[in-house]
XYZ file of C-alpha atoms in Angstrom:
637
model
C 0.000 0.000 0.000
C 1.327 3.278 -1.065
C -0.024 6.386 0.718
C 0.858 10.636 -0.267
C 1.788 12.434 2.386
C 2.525 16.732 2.317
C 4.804 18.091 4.433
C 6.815 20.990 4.884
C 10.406 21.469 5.039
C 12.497 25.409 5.549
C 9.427 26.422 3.424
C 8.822 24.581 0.587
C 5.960 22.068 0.324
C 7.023 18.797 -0.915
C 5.788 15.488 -1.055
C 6.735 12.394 -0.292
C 5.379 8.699 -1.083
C 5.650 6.304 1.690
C 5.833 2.765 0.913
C 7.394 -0.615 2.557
C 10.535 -1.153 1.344
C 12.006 -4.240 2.937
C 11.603 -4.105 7.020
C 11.778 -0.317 6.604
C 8.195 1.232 6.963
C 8.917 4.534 6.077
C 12.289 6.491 5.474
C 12.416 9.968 4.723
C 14.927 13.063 4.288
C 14.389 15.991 6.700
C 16.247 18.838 5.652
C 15.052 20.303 9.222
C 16.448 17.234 11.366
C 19.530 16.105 8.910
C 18.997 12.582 8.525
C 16.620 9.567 7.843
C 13.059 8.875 9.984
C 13.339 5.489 10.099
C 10.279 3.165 11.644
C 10.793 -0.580 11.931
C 7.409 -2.529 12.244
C 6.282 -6.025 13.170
C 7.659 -7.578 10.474
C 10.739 -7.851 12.241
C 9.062 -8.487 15.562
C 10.802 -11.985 16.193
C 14.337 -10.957 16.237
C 14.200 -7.511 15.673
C 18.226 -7.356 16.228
C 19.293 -7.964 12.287
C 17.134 -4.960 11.008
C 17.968 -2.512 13.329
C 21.768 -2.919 13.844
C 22.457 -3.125 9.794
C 20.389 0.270 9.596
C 22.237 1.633 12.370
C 25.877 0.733 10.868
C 24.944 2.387 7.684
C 24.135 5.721 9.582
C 27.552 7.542 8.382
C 26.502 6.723 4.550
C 22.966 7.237 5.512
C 22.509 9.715 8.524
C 19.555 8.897 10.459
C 17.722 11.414 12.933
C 15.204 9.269 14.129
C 14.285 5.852 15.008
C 10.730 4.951 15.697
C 8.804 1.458 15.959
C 5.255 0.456 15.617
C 4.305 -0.038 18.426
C 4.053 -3.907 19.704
C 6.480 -6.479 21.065
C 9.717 -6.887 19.657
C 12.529 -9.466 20.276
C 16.253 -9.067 20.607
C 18.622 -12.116 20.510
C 22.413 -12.086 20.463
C 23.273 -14.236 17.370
C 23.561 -11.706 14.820
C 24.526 -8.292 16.889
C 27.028 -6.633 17.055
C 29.632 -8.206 18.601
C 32.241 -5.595 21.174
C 34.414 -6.348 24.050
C 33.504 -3.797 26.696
C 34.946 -2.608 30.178
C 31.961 -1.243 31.773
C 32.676 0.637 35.457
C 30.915 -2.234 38.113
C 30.151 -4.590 36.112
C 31.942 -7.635 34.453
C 34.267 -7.051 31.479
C 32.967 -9.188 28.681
C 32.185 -9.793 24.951
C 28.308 -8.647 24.047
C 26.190 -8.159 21.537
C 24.057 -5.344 20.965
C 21.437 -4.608 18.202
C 21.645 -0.510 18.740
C 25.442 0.335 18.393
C 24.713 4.358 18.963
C 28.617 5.399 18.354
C 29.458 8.565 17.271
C 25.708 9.682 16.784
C 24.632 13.160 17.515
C 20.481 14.383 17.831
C 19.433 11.207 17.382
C 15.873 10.265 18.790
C 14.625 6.681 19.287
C 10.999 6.344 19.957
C 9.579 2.917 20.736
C 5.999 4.363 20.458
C 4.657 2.281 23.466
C 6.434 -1.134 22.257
C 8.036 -3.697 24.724
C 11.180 -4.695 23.679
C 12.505 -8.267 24.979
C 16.267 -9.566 24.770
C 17.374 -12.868 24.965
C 20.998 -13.887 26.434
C 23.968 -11.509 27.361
C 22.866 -8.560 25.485
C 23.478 -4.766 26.092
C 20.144 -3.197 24.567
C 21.811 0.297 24.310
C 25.539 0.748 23.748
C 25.639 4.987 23.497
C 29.357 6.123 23.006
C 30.912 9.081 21.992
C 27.743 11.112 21.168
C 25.707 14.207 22.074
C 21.982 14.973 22.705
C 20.688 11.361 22.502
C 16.779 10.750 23.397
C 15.397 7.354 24.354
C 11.896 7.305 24.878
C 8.305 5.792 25.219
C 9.566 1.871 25.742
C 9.814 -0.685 27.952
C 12.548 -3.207 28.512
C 12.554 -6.820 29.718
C 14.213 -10.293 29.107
C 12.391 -13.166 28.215
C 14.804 -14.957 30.836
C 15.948 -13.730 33.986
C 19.532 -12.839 35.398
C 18.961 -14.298 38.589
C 16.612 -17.295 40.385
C 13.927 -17.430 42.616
C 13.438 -20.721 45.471
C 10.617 -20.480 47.424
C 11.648 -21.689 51.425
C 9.379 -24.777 52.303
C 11.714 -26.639 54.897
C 13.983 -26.260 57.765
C 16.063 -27.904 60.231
C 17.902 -25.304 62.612
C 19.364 -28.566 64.075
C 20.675 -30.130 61.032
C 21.579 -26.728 59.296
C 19.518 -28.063 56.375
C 16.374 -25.904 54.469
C 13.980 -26.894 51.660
C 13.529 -25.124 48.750
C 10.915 -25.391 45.923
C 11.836 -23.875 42.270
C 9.526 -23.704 40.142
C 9.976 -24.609 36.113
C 11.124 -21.124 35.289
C 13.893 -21.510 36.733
C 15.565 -24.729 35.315
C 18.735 -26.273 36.759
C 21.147 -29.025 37.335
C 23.291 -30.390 40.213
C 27.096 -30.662 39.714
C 29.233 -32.486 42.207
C 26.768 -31.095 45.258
C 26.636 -27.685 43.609
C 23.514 -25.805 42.406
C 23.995 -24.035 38.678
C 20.687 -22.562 36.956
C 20.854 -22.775 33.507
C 19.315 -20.097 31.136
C 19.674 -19.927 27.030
C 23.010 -18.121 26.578
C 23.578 -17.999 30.803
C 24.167 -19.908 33.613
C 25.156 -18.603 37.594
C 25.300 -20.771 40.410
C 23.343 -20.129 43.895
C 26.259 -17.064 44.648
C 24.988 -13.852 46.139
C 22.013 -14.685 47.831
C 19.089 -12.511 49.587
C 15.249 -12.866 51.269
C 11.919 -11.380 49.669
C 8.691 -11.374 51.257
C 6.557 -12.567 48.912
C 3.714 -10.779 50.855
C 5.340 -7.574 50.906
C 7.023 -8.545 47.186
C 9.501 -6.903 48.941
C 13.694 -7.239 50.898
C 12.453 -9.722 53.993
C 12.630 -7.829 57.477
C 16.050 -8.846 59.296
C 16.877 -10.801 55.965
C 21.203 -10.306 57.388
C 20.022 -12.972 59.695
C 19.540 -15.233 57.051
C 21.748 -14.307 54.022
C 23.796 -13.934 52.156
C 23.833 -17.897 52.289
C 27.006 -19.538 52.979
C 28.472 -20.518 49.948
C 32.383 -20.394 50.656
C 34.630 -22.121 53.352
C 38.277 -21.593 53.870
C 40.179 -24.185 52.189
C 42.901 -26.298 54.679
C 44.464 -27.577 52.201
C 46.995 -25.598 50.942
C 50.888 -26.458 49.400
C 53.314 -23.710 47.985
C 50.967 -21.021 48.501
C 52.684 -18.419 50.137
C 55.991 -18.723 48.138
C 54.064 -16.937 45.535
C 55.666 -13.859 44.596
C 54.006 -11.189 42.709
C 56.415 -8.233 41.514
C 53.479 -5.434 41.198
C 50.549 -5.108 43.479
C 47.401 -7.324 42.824
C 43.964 -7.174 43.826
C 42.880 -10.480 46.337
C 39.668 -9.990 45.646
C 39.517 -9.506 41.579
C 37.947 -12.713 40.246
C 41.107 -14.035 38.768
C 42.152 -14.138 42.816
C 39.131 -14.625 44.513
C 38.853 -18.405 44.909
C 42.151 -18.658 46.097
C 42.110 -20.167 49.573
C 38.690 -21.030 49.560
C 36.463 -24.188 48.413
C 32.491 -24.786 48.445
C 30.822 -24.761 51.430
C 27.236 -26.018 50.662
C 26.093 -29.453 49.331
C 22.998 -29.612 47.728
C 20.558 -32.774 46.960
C 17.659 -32.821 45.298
C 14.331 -34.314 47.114
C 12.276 -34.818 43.970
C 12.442 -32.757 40.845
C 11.656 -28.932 41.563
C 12.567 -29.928 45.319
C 16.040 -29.451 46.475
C 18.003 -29.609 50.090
C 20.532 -27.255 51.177
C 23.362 -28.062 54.169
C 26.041 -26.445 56.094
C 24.297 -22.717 55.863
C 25.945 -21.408 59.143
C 23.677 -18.484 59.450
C 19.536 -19.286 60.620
C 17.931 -21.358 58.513
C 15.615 -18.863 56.039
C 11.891 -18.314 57.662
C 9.272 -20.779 55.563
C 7.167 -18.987 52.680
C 10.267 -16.288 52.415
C 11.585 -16.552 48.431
C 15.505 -17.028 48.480
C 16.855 -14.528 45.452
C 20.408 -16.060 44.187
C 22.354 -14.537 41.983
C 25.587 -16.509 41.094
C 29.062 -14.970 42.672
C 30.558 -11.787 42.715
C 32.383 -10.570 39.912
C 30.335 -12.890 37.655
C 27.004 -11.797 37.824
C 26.709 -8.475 36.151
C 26.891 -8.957 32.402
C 23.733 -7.313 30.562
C 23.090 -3.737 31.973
C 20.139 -2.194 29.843
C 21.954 1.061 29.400
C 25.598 1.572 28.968
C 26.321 5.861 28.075
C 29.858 6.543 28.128
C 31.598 10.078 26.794
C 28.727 11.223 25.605
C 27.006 14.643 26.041
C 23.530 14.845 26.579
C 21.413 11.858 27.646
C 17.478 11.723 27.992
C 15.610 8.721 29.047
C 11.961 9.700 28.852
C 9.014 7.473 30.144
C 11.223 4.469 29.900
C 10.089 1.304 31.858
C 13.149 -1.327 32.871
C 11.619 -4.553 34.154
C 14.668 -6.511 34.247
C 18.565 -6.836 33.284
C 21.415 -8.223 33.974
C 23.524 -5.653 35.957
C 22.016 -2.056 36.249
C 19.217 -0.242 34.573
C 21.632 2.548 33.549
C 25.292 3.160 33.605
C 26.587 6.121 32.572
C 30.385 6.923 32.254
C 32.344 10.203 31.596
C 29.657 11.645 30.593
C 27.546 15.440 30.588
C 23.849 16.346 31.246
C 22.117 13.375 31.434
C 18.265 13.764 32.636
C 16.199 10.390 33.252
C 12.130 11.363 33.886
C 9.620 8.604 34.186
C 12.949 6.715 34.103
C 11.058 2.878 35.986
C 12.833 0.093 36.956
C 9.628 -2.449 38.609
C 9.893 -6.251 38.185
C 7.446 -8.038 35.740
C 6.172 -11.781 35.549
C 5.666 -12.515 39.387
C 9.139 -11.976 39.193
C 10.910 -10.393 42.618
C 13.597 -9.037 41.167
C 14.006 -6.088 38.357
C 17.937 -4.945 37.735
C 20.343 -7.489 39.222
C 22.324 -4.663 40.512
C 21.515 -0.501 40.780
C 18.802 0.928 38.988
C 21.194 3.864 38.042
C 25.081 4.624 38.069
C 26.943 7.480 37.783
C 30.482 7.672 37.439
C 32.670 10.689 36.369
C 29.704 12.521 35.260
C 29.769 16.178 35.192
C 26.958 19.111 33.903
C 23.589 18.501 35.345
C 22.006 14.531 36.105
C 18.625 14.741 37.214
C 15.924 11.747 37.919
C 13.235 12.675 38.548
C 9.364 11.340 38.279
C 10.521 7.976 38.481
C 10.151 4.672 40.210
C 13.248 2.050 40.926
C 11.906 -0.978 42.814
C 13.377 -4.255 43.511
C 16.668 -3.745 42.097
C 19.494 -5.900 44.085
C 21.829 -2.418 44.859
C 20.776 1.312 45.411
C 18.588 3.465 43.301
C 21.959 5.464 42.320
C 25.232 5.453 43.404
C 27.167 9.119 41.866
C 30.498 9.164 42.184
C 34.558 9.503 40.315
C 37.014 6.937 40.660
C 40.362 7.147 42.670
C 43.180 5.776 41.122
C 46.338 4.953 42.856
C 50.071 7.112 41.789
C 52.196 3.747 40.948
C 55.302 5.906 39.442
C 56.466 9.213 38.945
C 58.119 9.470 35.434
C 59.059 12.817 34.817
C 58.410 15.987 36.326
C 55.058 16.333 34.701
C 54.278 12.386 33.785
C 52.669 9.717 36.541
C 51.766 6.006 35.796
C 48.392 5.196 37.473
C 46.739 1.725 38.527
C 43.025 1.082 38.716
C 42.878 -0.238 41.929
C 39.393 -2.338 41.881
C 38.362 -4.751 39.010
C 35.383 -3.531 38.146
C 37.257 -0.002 37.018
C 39.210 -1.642 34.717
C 39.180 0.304 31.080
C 38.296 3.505 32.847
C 40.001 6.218 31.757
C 40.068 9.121 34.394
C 39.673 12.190 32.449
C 40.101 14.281 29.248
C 42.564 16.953 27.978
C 42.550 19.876 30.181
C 40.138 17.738 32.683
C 41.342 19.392 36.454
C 42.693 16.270 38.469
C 42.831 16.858 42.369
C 45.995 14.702 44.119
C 44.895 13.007 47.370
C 46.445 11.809 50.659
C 43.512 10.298 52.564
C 45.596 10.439 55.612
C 46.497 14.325 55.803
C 42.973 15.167 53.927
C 39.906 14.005 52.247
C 40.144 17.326 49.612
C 43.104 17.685 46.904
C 46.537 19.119 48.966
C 47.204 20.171 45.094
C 45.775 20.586 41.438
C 46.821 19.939 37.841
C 45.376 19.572 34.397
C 45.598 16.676 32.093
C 47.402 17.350 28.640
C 46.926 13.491 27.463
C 46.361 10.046 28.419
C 48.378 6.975 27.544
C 46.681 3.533 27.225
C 48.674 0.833 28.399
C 46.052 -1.686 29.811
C 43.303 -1.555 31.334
C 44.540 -1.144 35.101
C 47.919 1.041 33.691
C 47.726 4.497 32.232
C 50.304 7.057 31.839
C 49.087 10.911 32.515
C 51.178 13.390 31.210
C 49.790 17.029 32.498
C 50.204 20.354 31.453
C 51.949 21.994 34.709
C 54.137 20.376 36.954
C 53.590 17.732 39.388
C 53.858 18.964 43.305
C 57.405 18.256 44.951
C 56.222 16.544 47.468
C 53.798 14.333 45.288
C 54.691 10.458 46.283
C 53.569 7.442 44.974
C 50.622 5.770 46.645
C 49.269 9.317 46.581
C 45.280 9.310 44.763
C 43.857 11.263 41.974
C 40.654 12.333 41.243
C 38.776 14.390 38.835
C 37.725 17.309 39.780
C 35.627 18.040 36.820
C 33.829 14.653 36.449
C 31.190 15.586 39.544
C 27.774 16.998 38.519
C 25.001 19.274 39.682
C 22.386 16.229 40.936
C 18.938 16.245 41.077
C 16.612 13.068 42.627
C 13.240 14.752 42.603
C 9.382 12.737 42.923
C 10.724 9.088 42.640
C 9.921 6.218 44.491
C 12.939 3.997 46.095
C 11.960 0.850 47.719
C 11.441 -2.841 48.062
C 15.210 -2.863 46.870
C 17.861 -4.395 48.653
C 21.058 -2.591 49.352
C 20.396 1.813 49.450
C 18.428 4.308 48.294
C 21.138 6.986 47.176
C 24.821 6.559 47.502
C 26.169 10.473 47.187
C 29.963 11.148 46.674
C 29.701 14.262 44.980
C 31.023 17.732 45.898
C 29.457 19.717 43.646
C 25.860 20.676 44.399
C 23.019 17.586 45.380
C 19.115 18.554 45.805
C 17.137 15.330 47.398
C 13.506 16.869 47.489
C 9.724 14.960 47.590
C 10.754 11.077 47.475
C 9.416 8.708 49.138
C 11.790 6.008 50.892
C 11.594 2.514 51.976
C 15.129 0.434 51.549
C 16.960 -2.221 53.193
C 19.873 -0.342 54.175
C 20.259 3.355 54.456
C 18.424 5.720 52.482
C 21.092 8.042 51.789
C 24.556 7.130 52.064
C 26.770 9.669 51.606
C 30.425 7.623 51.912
C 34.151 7.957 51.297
C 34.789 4.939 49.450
C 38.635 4.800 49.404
C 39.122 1.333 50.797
C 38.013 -1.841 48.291
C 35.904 0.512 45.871
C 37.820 3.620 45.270
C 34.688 5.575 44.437
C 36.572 8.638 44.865
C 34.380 12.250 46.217
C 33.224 13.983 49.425
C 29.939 15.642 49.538
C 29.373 19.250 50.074
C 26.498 21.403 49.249
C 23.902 18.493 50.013
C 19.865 19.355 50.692
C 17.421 16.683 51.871
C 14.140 18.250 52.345
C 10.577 17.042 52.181
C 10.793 13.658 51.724
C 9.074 10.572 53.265
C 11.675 7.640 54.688
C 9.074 4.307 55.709
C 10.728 1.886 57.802
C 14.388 2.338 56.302
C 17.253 -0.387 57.810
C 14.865 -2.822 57.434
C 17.014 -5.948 56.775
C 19.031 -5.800 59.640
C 21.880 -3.748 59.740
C 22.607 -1.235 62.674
C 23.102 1.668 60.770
C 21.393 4.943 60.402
C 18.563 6.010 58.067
C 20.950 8.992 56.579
C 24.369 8.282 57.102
C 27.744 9.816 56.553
C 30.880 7.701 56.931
C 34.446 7.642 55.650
C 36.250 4.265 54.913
C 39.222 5.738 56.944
C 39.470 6.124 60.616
C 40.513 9.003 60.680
C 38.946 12.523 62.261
C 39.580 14.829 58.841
C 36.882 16.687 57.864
C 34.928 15.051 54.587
C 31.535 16.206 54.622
C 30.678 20.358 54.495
C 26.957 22.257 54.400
C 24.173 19.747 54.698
C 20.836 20.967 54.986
C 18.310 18.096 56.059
C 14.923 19.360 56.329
C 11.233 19.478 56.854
C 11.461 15.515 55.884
C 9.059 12.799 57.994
C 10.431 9.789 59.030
C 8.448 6.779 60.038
C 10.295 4.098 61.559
C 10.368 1.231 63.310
C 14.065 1.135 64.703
C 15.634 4.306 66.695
C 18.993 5.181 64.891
C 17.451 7.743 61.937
C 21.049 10.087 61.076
C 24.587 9.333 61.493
C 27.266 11.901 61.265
C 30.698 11.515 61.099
C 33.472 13.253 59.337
C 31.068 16.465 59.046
C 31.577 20.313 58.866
C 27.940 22.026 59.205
C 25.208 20.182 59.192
C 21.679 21.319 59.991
C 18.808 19.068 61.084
C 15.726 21.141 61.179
C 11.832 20.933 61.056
C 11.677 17.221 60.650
C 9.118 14.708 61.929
C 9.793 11.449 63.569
C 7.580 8.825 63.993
C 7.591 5.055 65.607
C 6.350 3.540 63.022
C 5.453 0.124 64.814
C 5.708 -1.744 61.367
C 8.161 -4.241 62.765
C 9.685 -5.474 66.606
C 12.680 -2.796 67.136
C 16.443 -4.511 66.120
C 18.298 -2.083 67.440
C 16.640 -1.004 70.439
C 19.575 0.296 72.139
C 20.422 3.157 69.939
C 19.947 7.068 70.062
C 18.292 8.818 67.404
C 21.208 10.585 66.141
C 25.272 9.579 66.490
C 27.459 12.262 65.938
C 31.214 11.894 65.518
C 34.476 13.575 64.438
C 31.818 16.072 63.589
C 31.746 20.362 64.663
C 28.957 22.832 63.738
C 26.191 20.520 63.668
C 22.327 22.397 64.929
C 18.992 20.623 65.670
C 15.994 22.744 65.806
C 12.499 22.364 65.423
C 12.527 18.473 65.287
C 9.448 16.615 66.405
C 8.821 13.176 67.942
C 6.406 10.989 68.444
C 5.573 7.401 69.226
C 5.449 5.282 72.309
C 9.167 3.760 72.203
C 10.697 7.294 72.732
C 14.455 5.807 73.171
C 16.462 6.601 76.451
C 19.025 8.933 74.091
C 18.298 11.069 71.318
C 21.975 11.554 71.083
C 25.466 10.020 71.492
C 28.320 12.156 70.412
C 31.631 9.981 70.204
C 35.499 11.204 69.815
C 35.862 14.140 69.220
C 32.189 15.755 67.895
C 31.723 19.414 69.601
C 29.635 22.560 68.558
C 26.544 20.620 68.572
C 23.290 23.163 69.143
C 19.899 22.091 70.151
C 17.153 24.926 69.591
């Protein structure tokens, strides 16, 4: 069928005749928008991957401006993608296949029209790189098979350190010499990470710490020639390559009847009945298909996009500018438990403005969003403007730090948490992935040694988390290192662990940045620190012990907080802080955990005021506040 349509372009009417050419719809010059309207229709609904990654590698002959679909259901599957070895900042470092290879792409719009897209295997639906002012929109994302497994908890034996579990045919898998491994097209994990939903709830099991993670790994006794090992450069213990070292499987595992299965030698409680065990497979392993990978790229929208699963985070973005997610949902789908196998969002060197706002992450297995830069560890000093640098965890392997003329600050964590001195970056060598060579445009400091950090300076952006909704997920809400400017305003709260962390990760993560400049006002936190931990609703922490300030100008107010549990802020580390007009509220939802604790702990803290705070409920603890070390200049109005 052939139809006429008129339109107008700088002027002049012209016409066009629209026909179906191939799996194209409709393709059309724009003289306005530069480029090709492309729109892909059901015709290439049951692997939709072929079409759209051809069309998209013929972009430079062919420039393209906009990608829409028909709406309906379309399937991705990795046999005919493009194939790309990628290191991708906390996740595993692996070959993929993608079907939209967006590199090098600038006003580009991709419009799923109110289609569900579903991917098959180790797949990274959206590869951005090297672009500007990219728009995804009006989609939803899912994969036909999940990430992760789901047991539900129908026997136990505290006696015999045994419990039942029943898995159901979604989630098919085999035993291996005692050892669980689900099997998936394309995928496999075995029982690894490990955490407690309430199915009633479909939400993180109360107290679920005294349960899981389950106990997959024992220390191994039998060792020969170990500790002659001799490695010439530091290595990382913990990097997969490493890991097992020392260690051997702790569970065994029988099966009952099909679908049925035992599990011995958990040392922690046995899980409650009618609780779902989540598993995962192990660390280091288990993140391989993030729905969103945006890396040096310069304008990012997300626009009522809904994430029901993936394998790793929702979104990770990497060096990379103004990037604004709105109606941006990560929720579970199926019955499932589970949507994103790790963060909903991730941040990491970004700079100009990231906002998310209107927008739902539920169920993920990590925090909402974690913004931060990366510390990387001085290894040599070449010259007198020239230092070799080591990624110091696995997971930032491939990064590279910064860009010509990008301000690096140099770091000693035991003097100071802030840069002792500055200098710009005039290029950056690629060795390997954990050794880069930094030549800058000035001089380096005389006293600069190595084991001495750097961060950049410039890779922190102006953050916005405005009207979302952050719960049912199992690690944070927010994890903050940014020292820039962060507005937390009108979002509701109900997570695991804390609800804000604001950390200095300098230890095992290197997630390099303070926080300054940080309002939390007129939000809702529901029965935060539910799964067990004793830590504070808010919380700001340092990984080392030291008394240096990290922390400057927080303003935390007019916010209600309905809890269960006593401990609502921790301070530590902290240079003005204000805690005013806030509500708290016993919640009663669950039996207190923690019952000794104060409301607030302030340490290593000064110029830190309380006023106009409110509290009700019937368990009113005996302390509203311990100060420890050395915290002074605390006001109460």
């Amino acid at each position: 069928m052939v139809r006429l349509k008129q339109t107008k372009s700088l002027g002049r009417t012209s016409l066009f005749f629209i026909g179906l050419i191939g799996m194209v719809v409709f393709s059309c010059f724009s003289k306005i928008n530069e480029g090709e309207i492309v729109i892909f229709n059901s015709s290439i609904s049951e692997d939709a991957t072929p079409a759209v990654m051809s069309r998209i590698l013929k972009a430079k002959e062919k420039p393209i401006s906009q990608i829409k679909f028909q709406k309906g259901i379309y399937h991705f599957y990795p046999d005919k993608g493009l194939e790309q070895f990628v290191y991708i900042s906390n996740h595993c470092d692996l070959m993929i296949n993608t079907p939209f290879p967006i590199n090098d792409f600038k006003n580009l719009i991709i419009d799923g029209q109110g289609s569900t897209f579903i991917f098959h295997g180790v797949m990274i639906p959206f590869l951005i790189d090297k672009s500007s002012n990219i728009t995804v929109k009006n989609l939803t994302i899912d994969w036909a098979d999940p990430f992760h497994s789901e047991g539900l908890i129908v026997g136990r034996d505290e006696e015999k350190k045994t419990f039942d579990m029943q898995i159901s045919e979604t989630y098919p898998y085999e035993i291996r010499n005692g050892q669980i491994h689900f099997i998936k097209p394309y995928y496999e994990h075995t029982l690894g990470q490990s955490i407690l939903f309430d199915p009633k709830r479909k939400a993180i099991a109360f107290n679920t710490e005294a349960y899981t993670g389950i106990s997959t790994i024992k220390k191994n006794n039998t060792q020969a020639y170990i500790e002659s090992m001799v490695y010439k450069y530091e290595h990382e213990e913990r990097a997969p390559e490493y890991k097992y070292i020392g260690k051997e499987d702790n569970l065994f595992i029988e099966e009952l009847k099909p679908g049925l299965v035992r599990v011995h030698n958990h040392k922690k409680q046995m899980p409650p009945l009618g609780m779902i065990l989540v598993m995962k497979g192990e660390q280091g392993f288990n993140r391989v298909s993030p729905a969103f990978r945006v890396s040096h790229t310069n304008g990012f929208n997300g626009f009522n996009i809904n994430i029901h699963h993936a394998g790793g985070m929702g979104i990770i973005a990497e060096n990379s500018s103004d990037l604004i997610l709105d109606n941006f949902n990560i929720t579970p789908s199926n019955g499932r438990m589970v949507s994103t196998t790790a963060d909903a969002t991730h941040f990491v060197g970004c700079s100009g403005k990231v906002v998310l706002k209107n927008s739902t992450f539920n169920n993920q297995l990590d925090d909402a969003t974690n913004v931060h830069g990366t510390y990387q560890k001085i290894v040599d000093i070449l010259s007198e403007n020239q230092i070799g640098v080591r990624m110091m965890h696995h997971q930032q392997k491939g990064f590279v730090i910064g860009k010509a003329n990008d301000t690096l600050g140099f770091v000693r964590l035991e003097d100071s948490f802030f840069p002792f001195k500055k200098a710009t970056i005039k290029n950056t060598e690629y060795i390997n992935s954990r050794y880069q060579i930094i030549t800058l445009n000035e001089k380096l400091p005389k006293d600069l040694r190595a084991g001495d950090l750097i961060e950049n300076l410039d890779g922190y952006p102006d953050l916005l988390v405005q009207n979302c909704n952050i719960s049912n997920n199992r690690a944070r809400g927010l994890l903050i290192s940014n020292p820039k400017k962060t507005v937390i305003e009108n979002n509701f709260f109900s997570t695991e662990m804390e609800a804000i962390l604001v950390p200095v990760e300098s230890g095992y993560w290197f997630e390099s940045g303070n926080a300054a400049n940080v309002i939390i006002r007129n939000n809702v936190f529901q029965d935060c620190q539910h799964g067990g931990k004793n830590r504070g609703v808010i919380r700001f922490v340092t990984d080392d012990d030291n008394e240096n300030i990290a922390f400057k100008n927080i303003e935390i107010t007019n916010n209600s907080f309905k809890q269960f549990d006593n401990l609502i802020l921790e301070i530590s580390n902290t240079d003005k802080l204000e805690f005013t007009g806030n509500t708290i509220t016993n919640s009663g939802t669950f039996q207190q955990l923690h019952p000794e604790n104060p409301v607030v702990k302030v340490s290593a803290s000064k110029n830190i005021i309380f006023k106009n705070n409110t509290y009700t409920g019937e368990a009113l603890p005996d302390n509203l506040l311990v100060t420890e070390e050395s915290g002074e200049d605390i006001e109460f109005r």
